[in-house]
Amino acid sequence: MIMKTSHFTNIGSLAELKRAYRRLALQYHPDRGGDITIMQQINLEFGKLYAVWKDRRDVSETLTGYENDYSDASAREYTEFVYNEYRWRGRNYKGQRVPEIADLIRTWLRETYPRYRFSVTRDGYGSIRIFLMSADFEPFAKDSGIIYHDVNQYHIDSDSVLTDRAREVLSNIRDFAMSYNYDNSDVMTDYFDTNFYLSLGIGKYNKPYKVVLPRLDCKGKKAEVFRHPEGKAHKAVRQALGKARFGFLDSHKFHGELILGEDTYSRTGERFFWPKTYSSAKTAQKRIDKLEQAGIRCELTGCGEGVIRFIGYTPVTEHQLETERQEYAEAYKAWQEKHQLQTV
């Protein structure tokens, strides 16, 4: 008796059914780029045919090697065995945890792309985020008009926003990172077990991608550049603020007040100033304490999602900042005069 369905044809024994199922699993397994919907349909058809053939003693004319393939398993158990057998595991995975893998990726990026700058961070316990922040090439298509972009690791080759060089670099990074991953997930039963989830991108919403051309060594004397050491007060303020700054909001509620926030960008490069909000007074106070240590007087204002308002500098800090500004201006003026005399 020969049986067939939409996916199984010319099935004449249980061994032939198992062989056909394995071939289909290799073709449509989600971990190998297959279609989960088709795989689910294949499992349904396999279950029906398995019920027909499991107790029959029909034997193929030639041995296939599948006669004793999980011989005592039910249809469901057999599909689970095969599904797990064909799951994906990276060639470099040897039980490393996510923090260790993130460090390995950072080291590899520094060695492989020494002139490029990356941001490699962990988001929680099971995610690694890799962003290309600067390099010597344009990563976006000419007509895209964007300055940062989140990249789907599964569709790098078909991402029309990216240039060929960007696709090449990101594909190489993805392949290296995923070589330390494993995936025991079963999306058909909503079971997820993977070492880490990978996110890729070029630039960020608060720090756009930057093209940085390599410096060429010029013969002869190089042009002088003015340099002056950063003052202690300016350095303390800069370190206390970090990536944030005090700026004005387009808000009637905080009209004319300087609020702590950060600059963000749309994908097309439009800049926005976004306030840092605090739902916890305790968390806000930690930030205020850090700012006050640098001589910045500020306070938490607003209810619910509060913001930090700038009051002013302490008298000592204000005096130090002004002194350092004057020292900088005088040093720059002296440098200009000296430079002009040398070029006359």
Short mmCIF file of C-alpha atoms in Angstrom, two decimals:
data_model
loop_
_atom_site.label_atom_id
_atom_site.label_comp_id
_atom_site.label_asym_id
_atom_site.label_seq_id
_atom_site.Cartn_x
_atom_site.Cartn_y
_atom_site.Cartn_z
CA MET A 1 0.00 0.00 0.00
CA ILE A 2 1.41 3.37 -1.06
CA MET A 3 0.14 6.48 0.72
CA LYS A 4 0.67 10.21 0.20
CA THR A 5 -0.38 13.60 1.55
CA SER A 6 0.50 17.13 0.49
CA HIS A 7 4.03 16.73 1.92
CA PHE A 8 4.54 12.95 2.06
CA THR A 9 4.49 10.96 -1.19
CA ASN A 10 5.20 7.32 -2.06
CA ILE A 11 5.22 6.19 1.57
CA GLY A 12 5.30 2.39 1.67
CA SER A 13 6.57 1.66 5.19
CA LEU A 14 7.21 3.21 8.60
CA ALA A 15 10.93 3.50 7.76
CA GLU A 16 10.12 5.45 4.59
CA LEU A 17 7.81 7.71 6.57
CA LYS A 18 10.56 8.48 9.08
CA ARG A 19 13.10 9.12 6.33
CA ALA A 20 10.70 11.50 4.58
CA TYR A 21 9.96 13.31 7.84
CA ARG A 22 13.65 13.87 8.54
CA ARG A 23 14.22 15.31 5.08
CA LEU A 24 11.29 17.67 5.52
CA ALA A 25 12.49 18.65 9.01
CA LEU A 26 15.90 19.58 7.60
CA GLN A 27 14.22 21.69 4.94
CA TYR A 28 11.61 23.47 7.08
CA HIS A 29 13.07 23.50 10.61
CA PRO A 30 12.76 27.12 11.91
CA ASP A 31 16.34 27.08 13.22
CA ARG A 32 17.51 26.39 9.68
CA GLY A 33 15.53 29.19 8.07
CA GLY A 34 12.38 27.17 7.49
CA ASP A 35 8.73 28.08 7.84
CA ILE A 36 7.09 27.33 11.21
CA THR A 37 3.59 27.12 9.67
CA ILE A 38 4.69 24.52 7.13
CA MET A 39 6.51 22.58 9.86
CA GLN A 40 3.34 22.46 11.94
CA GLN A 41 1.39 21.09 8.94
CA ILE A 42 4.09 18.49 8.33
CA ASN A 43 3.80 17.33 11.96
CA LEU A 44 0.03 16.96 11.62
CA GLU A 45 0.36 14.88 8.44
CA PHE A 46 3.13 12.80 10.02
CA GLY A 47 0.93 12.04 13.03
CA LYS A 48 -1.89 10.73 10.83
CA LEU A 49 0.42 8.58 8.71
CA TYR A 50 2.29 7.34 11.78
CA ALA A 51 -0.98 6.03 13.22
CA VAL A 52 -1.48 4.02 10.03
CA TRP A 53 2.03 2.57 9.78
CA LYS A 54 3.18 2.11 13.39
CA ASP A 55 1.76 -1.43 13.79
CA ARG A 56 2.28 -2.60 10.20
CA ARG A 57 5.15 -4.87 9.31
CA ASP A 58 5.63 -3.66 5.73
CA VAL A 59 9.34 -3.44 4.92
CA SER A 60 10.95 -1.52 2.08
CA GLU A 61 12.67 -3.51 -0.65
CA THR A 62 15.99 -1.97 0.39
CA LEU A 63 17.07 -1.10 3.91
CA THR A 64 17.15 2.64 4.58
CA GLY A 65 18.66 2.70 8.07
CA TYR A 66 15.48 4.18 9.55
CA GLU A 67 13.87 0.87 10.50
CA ASN A 68 14.88 1.24 14.18
CA ASP A 69 14.91 5.03 14.31
CA TYR A 70 13.39 5.75 17.78
CA SER A 71 11.38 2.57 17.35
CA ASP A 72 9.45 2.80 20.63
CA ALA A 73 8.44 6.44 20.29
CA SER A 74 4.96 7.77 19.68
CA ALA A 75 4.38 10.16 16.77
CA ARG A 76 4.68 13.19 19.05
CA GLU A 77 7.79 11.83 20.77
CA TYR A 78 9.41 11.10 17.41
CA THR A 79 8.80 14.62 16.07
CA GLU A 80 10.23 16.07 19.31
CA PHE A 81 13.33 13.85 19.08
CA VAL A 82 14.00 14.89 15.49
CA TYR A 83 13.17 18.53 16.13
CA ASN A 84 15.66 18.67 19.02
CA GLU A 85 18.28 16.78 17.02
CA TYR A 86 18.25 19.42 14.28
CA ARG A 87 18.31 22.41 16.58
CA TRP A 88 21.08 24.91 16.12
CA ARG A 89 24.21 25.35 18.26
CA GLY A 90 27.12 27.68 17.56
CA ARG A 91 30.53 26.19 16.80
CA ASN A 92 32.24 28.15 19.62
CA TYR A 93 29.64 27.55 22.33
CA LYS A 94 31.16 25.63 25.22
CA GLY A 95 28.91 26.66 28.08
CA GLN A 96 29.99 30.32 28.27
CA ARG A 97 27.62 32.72 30.01
CA VAL A 98 26.43 35.97 28.47
CA PRO A 99 28.86 38.35 30.32
CA GLU A 100 31.83 36.27 29.17
CA ILE A 101 30.52 36.16 25.59
CA ALA A 102 30.05 39.94 25.57
CA ASP A 103 33.71 40.35 26.59
CA LEU A 104 34.81 37.92 23.87
CA ILE A 105 32.85 39.93 21.31
CA ARG A 106 34.41 43.21 22.46
CA THR A 107 37.91 41.77 22.18
CA TRP A 108 37.20 40.33 18.74
CA LEU A 109 35.77 43.63 17.48
CA ARG A 110 38.84 45.55 18.66
CA GLU A 111 41.14 43.09 16.89
CA THR A 112 39.07 42.71 13.72
CA TYR A 113 37.98 46.33 13.22
CA PRO A 114 40.59 48.44 15.08
CA ARG A 115 39.54 51.68 13.38
CA TYR A 116 35.82 51.26 14.00
CA ARG A 117 33.96 52.11 17.19
CA PHE A 118 31.27 49.87 18.64
CA SER A 119 28.89 49.85 21.56
CA VAL A 120 28.49 46.37 23.07
CA THR A 121 26.06 46.17 25.98
CA ARG A 122 23.96 43.60 27.77
CA ASP A 123 20.25 44.21 28.21
CA GLY A 124 19.23 42.20 31.24
CA TYR A 125 20.57 38.66 31.55
CA GLY A 126 19.82 37.28 28.10
CA SER A 127 20.44 39.94 25.46
CA ILE A 128 23.54 41.31 23.75
CA ARG A 129 23.28 44.58 21.83
CA ILE A 130 25.97 45.49 19.28
CA PHE A 131 25.93 48.89 17.57
CA LEU A 132 28.40 50.21 15.01
CA MET A 133 28.93 53.83 16.07
CA SER A 134 31.65 55.07 13.70
CA ALA A 135 33.69 53.76 10.77
CA ASP A 136 35.35 54.90 7.57
CA PHE A 137 32.39 54.13 5.28
CA GLU A 138 28.84 55.32 4.66
CA PRO A 139 26.52 52.56 5.91
CA PHE A 140 23.21 53.92 4.61
CA ALA A 141 21.91 54.12 1.06
CA LYS A 142 22.16 57.57 -0.49
CA ASP A 143 18.41 58.20 -0.62
CA SER A 144 17.64 56.76 2.84
CA GLY A 145 18.11 60.07 4.69
CA ILE A 146 18.67 58.32 8.04
CA ILE A 147 21.40 58.62 10.68
CA TYR A 148 20.76 55.46 12.73
CA HIS A 149 19.08 52.15 12.08
CA ASP A 150 18.12 48.99 13.98
CA VAL A 151 19.05 45.92 11.94
CA ASN A 152 17.23 42.59 11.90
CA GLN A 153 19.97 39.96 12.04
CA TYR A 154 17.85 37.56 9.98
CA HIS A 155 17.38 39.98 7.09
CA ILE A 156 20.72 41.77 6.75
CA ASP A 157 21.20 40.72 3.12
CA SER A 158 17.78 42.05 2.10
CA ASP A 159 17.89 45.31 4.09
CA SER A 160 17.60 47.95 1.36
CA VAL A 161 18.69 50.75 3.74
CA LEU A 162 22.22 49.33 4.07
CA THR A 163 25.17 49.64 1.71
CA ASP A 164 27.10 46.56 0.62
CA ARG A 165 29.96 47.29 3.05
CA ALA A 166 27.53 47.67 5.96
CA ARG A 167 25.90 44.33 5.11
CA GLU A 168 29.29 42.66 4.96
CA VAL A 169 30.46 44.03 8.33
CA LEU A 170 27.18 43.30 10.14
CA SER A 171 26.94 39.78 8.69
CA ASN A 172 30.46 39.04 9.90
CA ILE A 173 29.66 40.39 13.37
CA ARG A 174 26.42 38.41 13.53
CA ASP A 175 28.14 35.17 12.50
CA PHE A 176 30.86 35.59 15.14
CA ALA A 177 28.43 36.51 17.93
CA MET A 178 26.02 33.69 17.09
CA SER A 179 28.87 31.17 17.08
CA TYR A 180 28.67 31.43 20.90
CA ASN A 181 24.91 30.93 21.01
CA TYR A 182 22.61 27.95 21.19
CA ASP A 183 18.88 27.59 20.71
CA ASN A 184 16.78 24.86 22.29
CA SER A 185 13.54 26.76 21.75
CA ASP A 186 10.42 25.11 20.40
CA VAL A 187 8.29 27.84 18.89
CA MET A 188 5.58 25.32 18.09
CA THR A 189 4.92 24.91 21.81
CA ASP A 190 5.92 28.44 22.86
CA TYR A 191 8.98 27.11 24.69
CA PHE A 192 12.01 29.41 24.49
CA ASP A 193 15.50 28.46 25.63
CA THR A 194 18.44 30.29 24.07
CA ASN A 195 21.75 31.49 25.46
CA PHE A 196 21.11 35.09 24.40
CA TYR A 197 19.13 37.24 22.00
CA LEU A 198 21.19 39.37 19.62
CA SER A 199 20.35 42.93 18.60
CA LEU A 200 22.29 44.79 15.93
CA GLY A 201 22.26 48.41 14.86
CA ILE A 202 24.13 51.31 13.33
CA GLY A 203 24.16 54.43 15.50
CA LYS A 204 21.63 55.15 18.24
CA TYR A 205 18.74 57.52 18.80
CA ASN A 206 20.87 59.59 21.20
CA LYS A 207 24.17 59.23 19.33
CA PRO A 208 23.97 59.04 15.53
CA TYR A 209 26.44 57.10 13.42
CA LYS A 210 29.52 59.02 12.37
CA VAL A 211 31.81 58.60 9.35
CA VAL A 212 35.42 58.99 10.54
CA LEU A 213 38.03 58.93 7.80
CA PRO A 214 41.50 57.65 8.73
CA ARG A 215 44.13 60.30 9.30
CA LEU A 216 46.80 60.49 6.65
CA ASP A 217 50.38 61.09 7.74
CA CYS A 218 51.51 64.26 5.99
CA LYS A 219 55.14 64.99 5.24
CA GLY A 220 56.65 68.08 6.74
CA LYS A 221 55.57 70.07 9.76
CA LYS A 222 52.01 69.52 10.95
CA ALA A 223 49.73 72.47 11.64
CA GLU A 224 49.65 73.46 15.28
CA VAL A 225 46.43 72.96 17.22
CA PHE A 226 45.51 74.94 20.32
CA ARG A 227 45.31 72.81 23.43
CA HIS A 228 44.57 73.83 26.98
CA PRO A 229 44.05 71.58 30.02
CA GLU A 230 40.46 71.24 31.21
CA GLY A 231 39.83 73.09 34.46
CA LYS A 232 38.90 71.13 37.58
CA ALA A 233 35.49 72.77 37.92
CA HIS A 234 34.59 72.20 34.25
CA LYS A 235 35.73 68.59 34.49
CA ALA A 236 33.66 67.97 37.64
CA VAL A 237 30.54 69.43 35.99
CA ARG A 238 31.08 67.42 32.80
CA GLN A 239 31.53 64.15 34.69
CA ALA A 240 28.48 64.80 36.89
CA LEU A 241 26.27 65.48 33.87
CA GLY A 242 27.52 62.55 31.81
CA LYS A 243 25.52 62.47 28.56
CA ALA A 244 22.86 64.79 29.98
CA ARG A 245 22.63 68.58 29.97
CA PHE A 246 20.29 71.26 31.26
CA GLY A 247 18.09 72.70 28.54
CA PHE A 248 14.78 74.43 27.85
CA LEU A 249 11.64 72.44 27.12
CA ASP A 250 8.89 73.33 24.71
CA SER A 251 6.44 73.17 27.59
CA HIS A 252 4.13 75.71 29.19
CA LYS A 253 4.59 74.00 32.56
CA PHE A 254 8.38 74.45 32.58
CA HIS A 255 8.59 77.58 30.45
CA GLY A 256 11.86 79.46 31.01
CA GLU A 257 13.34 76.79 33.29
CA LEU A 258 16.42 74.68 32.66
CA ILE A 259 15.58 70.98 32.97
CA LEU A 260 17.95 68.00 33.02
CA GLY A 261 17.62 65.93 29.86
CA GLU A 262 19.38 64.43 26.86
CA ASP A 263 19.49 65.14 23.16
CA THR A 264 17.81 62.52 20.97
CA TYR A 265 17.48 62.28 17.21
CA SER A 266 14.89 61.12 14.72
CA ARG A 267 16.11 58.65 12.10
CA THR A 268 16.37 61.52 9.63
CA GLY A 269 18.60 63.61 11.91
CA GLU A 270 16.15 66.03 13.53
CA ARG A 271 17.33 66.77 17.07
CA PHE A 272 15.05 66.82 20.11
CA PHE A 273 15.75 67.64 23.75
CA TRP A 274 14.09 65.04 25.96
CA PRO A 275 13.77 65.50 29.76
CA LYS A 276 14.94 62.80 32.14
CA THR A 277 11.94 61.87 34.27
CA TYR A 278 11.96 60.24 37.70
CA SER A 279 9.04 58.32 39.19
CA SER A 280 11.09 57.62 42.33
CA ALA A 281 12.22 60.52 44.53
CA LYS A 282 14.97 58.28 45.92
CA THR A 283 16.43 57.66 42.46
CA ALA A 284 16.20 61.36 41.60
CA GLN A 285 17.95 62.28 44.85
CA LYS A 286 20.92 60.09 43.95
CA ARG A 287 21.33 62.05 40.73
CA ILE A 288 20.85 65.36 42.54
CA ASP A 289 23.51 64.40 45.12
CA LYS A 290 25.97 63.68 42.32
CA LEU A 291 25.23 67.02 40.66
CA GLU A 292 25.52 68.92 43.93
CA GLN A 293 28.93 67.36 44.60
CA ALA A 294 30.07 69.12 41.43
CA GLY A 295 28.63 72.42 42.66
CA ILE A 296 25.36 72.32 40.69
CA ARG A 297 22.32 73.41 42.70
CA CYS A 298 19.12 71.72 41.54
CA GLU A 299 15.83 70.26 42.77
CA LEU A 300 13.18 67.71 41.86
CA THR A 301 10.01 69.34 40.61
CA GLY A 302 6.67 68.13 39.30
CA CYS A 303 4.50 65.25 40.50
CA GLY A 304 4.35 61.71 39.18
CA GLU A 305 7.05 61.76 36.52
CA GLY A 306 9.23 64.45 38.12
CA VAL A 307 12.14 66.26 36.49
CA ILE A 308 15.29 67.90 37.87
CA ARG A 309 15.35 71.70 37.62
CA PHE A 310 18.55 73.74 37.50
CA ILE A 311 18.76 76.44 40.20
CA GLY A 312 22.34 77.61 39.70
CA TYR A 313 25.92 76.96 40.69
CA THR A 314 27.27 77.33 44.20
CA PRO A 315 29.23 80.60 44.65
CA VAL A 316 32.52 78.70 44.85
CA THR A 317 31.84 76.68 41.68
CA GLU A 318 30.59 79.72 39.79
CA HIS A 319 33.78 81.60 40.67
CA GLN A 320 35.96 78.64 39.62
CA LEU A 321 34.14 78.25 36.30
CA GLU A 322 34.52 81.94 35.50
CA THR A 323 38.22 81.88 36.44
CA GLU A 324 38.80 78.87 34.19
CA ARG A 325 36.97 80.56 31.30
CA GLN A 326 39.19 83.62 31.63
CA GLU A 327 42.33 81.46 31.80
CA TYR A 328 41.23 79.63 28.66
CA ALA A 329 40.50 82.89 26.80
CA GLU A 330 43.85 84.41 27.78
CA ALA A 331 45.74 81.26 26.80
CA TYR A 332 43.97 81.13 23.44
CA LYS A 333 44.70 84.80 22.76
CA ALA A 334 48.38 84.30 23.58
CA TRP A 335 48.51 81.23 21.32
CA GLN A 336 46.90 83.17 18.45
CA GLU A 337 49.39 86.03 18.79
CA LYS A 338 52.32 83.63 18.85
CA HIS A 339 50.96 81.67 15.89
CA GLN A 340 50.39 84.83 13.83
CA LEU A 341 53.96 86.02 14.48
CA GLN A 342 55.33 82.68 13.33
CA THR A 343 53.34 82.74 10.08
CA VAL A 344 54.18 86.35 9.12
#
